[in-house]
Amino acid sequence: WGFFDARAVIECLRGPKFSLLYFWDSPTAMWIHIAAFELCMLAMIVGLWTRVSSVLGFVLMLSLFDRNPLFWEGTELVFRVFFVYLLCARTGHAWSVDAWLRRRRARWLGREPEELRPIPAWPRRLLMMQLATVYIVTGVLKNGNVWAKGDAIYYAWNMDHFYRFYPQRFSAIFGTNVMRLMS
């Protein structure tokens, strides 16, 4: 139903959670929001309007995440951190539609097109260190009887609210022996 008065809008804008879906959260609004997010991500992938699409995509992602923090887990935090690294990187400077358009515009104006701009390596290195840290900590913390027997993977695969396809046939054929090896 929206906000009842101006004080409610001010209270919402005070934070700490900001979501565009607080203003309009019907299924139509959700699909429009997801479509806009996917278009921003597609533009960011090909390097079209890189700065605008990446900042807008980050805002839309945060808006999706902050609408309902009940479902948060570690992956949302990793996605946020990785996205901040991408915002700091100069992702549209070398191999992108933006760079191609910049070189094409220079040729059209009769100037010598500039060479590909160098991209600093530090955001990529931060991404690599972050991912390595996640994998190392995950590997160190997942130990004990439940992991040694393969039970953790078995339950993650076979509980109704975790799986995306019907895995019981696979589990019945291979049992926990393969899952012991996997874990």
Coordinates of C-alpha atoms in Angstrom, one line a residue:
W1 CA 0.0 0.0 0.0
G2 CA 3.0 2.3 0.2
F3 CA 3.8 4.9 2.8
F4 CA 1.0 6.5 4.8
D5 CA 2.6 9.9 5.3
A6 CA 5.8 11.9 4.7
R7 CA 7.3 10.8 8.1
A8 CA 7.2 7.2 6.9
V9 CA 9.2 8.1 3.8
I10 CA 11.7 10.0 5.9
E11 CA 12.0 7.1 8.3
C12 CA 12.6 4.7 5.4
L13 CA 15.3 7.0 3.9
R14 CA 17.1 7.2 7.2
G15 CA 18.1 3.6 6.6
P16 CA 20.0 1.4 7.2
K17 CA 18.3 -0.7 4.6
F18 CA 17.5 0.9 1.2
S19 CA 15.4 -0.8 -1.4
L20 CA 13.5 0.5 -4.3
L21 CA 11.1 -2.4 -3.7
Y22 CA 9.9 -0.8 -0.5
F23 CA 8.1 1.8 -2.7
W24 CA 6.5 -0.7 -5.1
D25 CA 6.8 -4.4 -4.4
S26 CA 4.2 -6.2 -6.5
P27 CA 5.3 -9.2 -8.7
T28 CA 5.3 -6.8 -11.7
A29 CA 7.7 -4.4 -9.8
M30 CA 9.9 -7.3 -8.9
W31 CA 10.1 -8.5 -12.5
I32 CA 10.8 -5.0 -13.8
H33 CA 13.5 -4.7 -11.1
I34 CA 15.1 -8.0 -12.1
A35 CA 14.9 -7.1 -15.8
A36 CA 16.6 -3.7 -15.2
F37 CA 19.3 -5.4 -13.1
E38 CA 19.9 -8.0 -15.9
L39 CA 20.1 -5.3 -18.5
C40 CA 22.7 -3.4 -16.4
M41 CA 24.7 -6.5 -16.0
L42 CA 24.6 -7.3 -19.7
A43 CA 25.7 -3.7 -20.5
M44 CA 28.5 -4.1 -17.9
I45 CA 29.6 -7.4 -19.4
V46 CA 30.0 -6.0 -22.9
G47 CA 31.4 -2.7 -21.7
L48 CA 28.6 -0.4 -22.8
W49 CA 28.2 2.7 -20.7
T50 CA 30.3 0.9 -18.2
R51 CA 30.4 3.4 -15.3
V52 CA 26.6 4.1 -15.4
S53 CA 25.6 0.4 -15.9
S54 CA 27.9 -0.8 -13.1
V55 CA 26.8 1.8 -10.5
L56 CA 23.1 1.3 -11.4
G57 CA 23.6 -2.5 -11.4
F58 CA 25.2 -2.2 -7.9
V59 CA 22.3 -0.1 -6.6
L60 CA 19.7 -2.6 -8.1
M61 CA 21.6 -5.5 -6.6
L62 CA 21.7 -3.9 -3.1
S63 CA 18.0 -3.1 -3.5
L64 CA 17.2 -6.8 -4.1
F65 CA 19.4 -7.9 -1.2
D66 CA 18.1 -5.3 1.2
R67 CA 14.4 -5.9 0.5
N68 CA 14.4 -9.1 2.6
P69 CA 17.6 -9.8 4.6
L70 CA 16.0 -13.0 6.0
F71 CA 17.5 -15.0 3.2
W72 CA 21.0 -13.7 3.4
E73 CA 24.0 -16.0 3.6
G74 CA 27.7 -15.7 2.9
T75 CA 27.3 -15.5 -0.9
E76 CA 25.5 -12.1 -0.7
L77 CA 28.4 -10.6 1.2
V78 CA 30.9 -12.1 -1.3
F79 CA 28.9 -10.7 -4.2
R80 CA 28.8 -7.3 -2.6
V81 CA 32.5 -7.2 -2.0
F82 CA 33.3 -8.5 -5.5
F83 CA 31.0 -5.9 -7.0
V84 CA 32.8 -3.1 -5.1
Y85 CA 36.1 -4.3 -6.5
L86 CA 34.6 -4.2 -10.0
L87 CA 33.3 -0.7 -9.3
C88 CA 36.9 0.4 -8.4
A89 CA 38.4 -1.3 -11.4
R90 CA 38.5 0.4 -14.8
T91 CA 36.5 -2.3 -16.5
G92 CA 35.5 -0.3 -19.5
H93 CA 38.9 1.0 -20.5
A94 CA 40.4 -1.6 -22.8
W95 CA 38.3 -4.4 -24.3
S96 CA 34.8 -2.9 -24.3
V97 CA 32.2 -1.3 -26.5
D98 CA 33.0 2.0 -24.8
A99 CA 36.7 1.7 -25.8
W100 CA 35.7 0.7 -29.3
L101 CA 33.3 3.7 -29.6
R102 CA 36.0 6.0 -28.2
R103 CA 38.6 4.9 -30.8
R104 CA 35.9 5.1 -33.6
R105 CA 35.0 8.6 -32.5
A106 CA 38.6 9.7 -32.6
R107 CA 39.0 8.3 -36.2
W108 CA 35.8 10.1 -37.2
L109 CA 37.1 13.4 -35.8
G110 CA 40.4 12.9 -37.7
R111 CA 42.5 12.2 -34.7
E112 CA 44.8 9.3 -34.1
P113 CA 43.0 6.8 -31.9
E114 CA 44.5 6.3 -28.5
E115 CA 45.9 3.0 -27.6
L116 CA 44.1 0.7 -25.2
R117 CA 44.3 2.1 -21.8
P118 CA 46.1 0.1 -19.2
I119 CA 44.0 -1.4 -16.4
P120 CA 45.4 -1.5 -12.9
A121 CA 45.8 -5.0 -11.5
W122 CA 45.0 -4.3 -7.9
P123 CA 41.2 -4.9 -8.1
R124 CA 41.8 -8.2 -9.8
R125 CA 44.4 -9.2 -7.2
L126 CA 41.9 -8.3 -4.4
L127 CA 39.3 -10.5 -6.1
M128 CA 41.8 -13.3 -6.2
M129 CA 42.9 -12.9 -2.6
Q130 CA 39.2 -12.7 -1.4
L131 CA 38.3 -15.8 -3.3
A132 CA 41.4 -17.7 -2.1
T133 CA 40.5 -16.7 1.5
V134 CA 37.0 -17.9 1.1
Y135 CA 38.1 -21.3 -0.2
I136 CA 40.9 -21.7 2.4
V137 CA 38.6 -20.9 5.3
T138 CA 35.8 -23.1 3.9
G139 CA 38.3 -26.0 3.5
V140 CA 39.6 -25.6 7.0
L141 CA 36.2 -25.3 8.7
K142 CA 34.5 -28.2 7.0
N143 CA 35.9 -31.0 8.9
G144 CA 34.8 -33.6 11.5
N145 CA 32.7 -36.7 11.4
V146 CA 29.8 -35.3 9.4
W147 CA 32.1 -34.2 6.6
A148 CA 34.3 -37.4 6.8
K149 CA 31.3 -39.7 6.4
G150 CA 29.9 -37.6 3.5
D151 CA 26.7 -36.9 5.4
A152 CA 26.9 -33.1 4.9
I153 CA 26.8 -33.4 1.1
Y154 CA 24.1 -36.1 1.2
Y155 CA 21.8 -33.9 3.2
A156 CA 22.5 -30.8 1.2
W157 CA 21.6 -32.8 -1.9
N158 CA 18.6 -34.7 -0.7
M159 CA 16.6 -32.2 1.5
D160 CA 13.7 -30.8 -0.4
H161 CA 14.4 -27.2 0.2
F162 CA 18.1 -27.5 -1.0
Y163 CA 18.0 -29.4 -4.3
R164 CA 17.1 -28.1 -7.7
F165 CA 16.7 -31.5 -9.4
Y166 CA 15.7 -34.9 -8.1
P167 CA 19.0 -36.3 -6.7
Q168 CA 17.7 -39.3 -4.8
R169 CA 18.4 -41.7 -7.6
F170 CA 22.0 -40.6 -7.8
S171 CA 22.4 -40.9 -4.0
A172 CA 20.8 -44.4 -4.0
I173 CA 23.2 -45.6 -6.8
F174 CA 26.4 -44.2 -5.3
G175 CA 25.6 -44.0 -1.7
T176 CA 27.8 -41.9 0.6
N177 CA 31.0 -43.4 -0.7
V178 CA 31.2 -40.9 -3.6
M179 CA 30.1 -38.2 -1.2
R180 CA 32.9 -39.1 1.2
L181 CA 35.3 -38.6 -1.6
M182 CA 33.7 -35.3 -2.7
S183 CA 33.8 -33.9 0.8

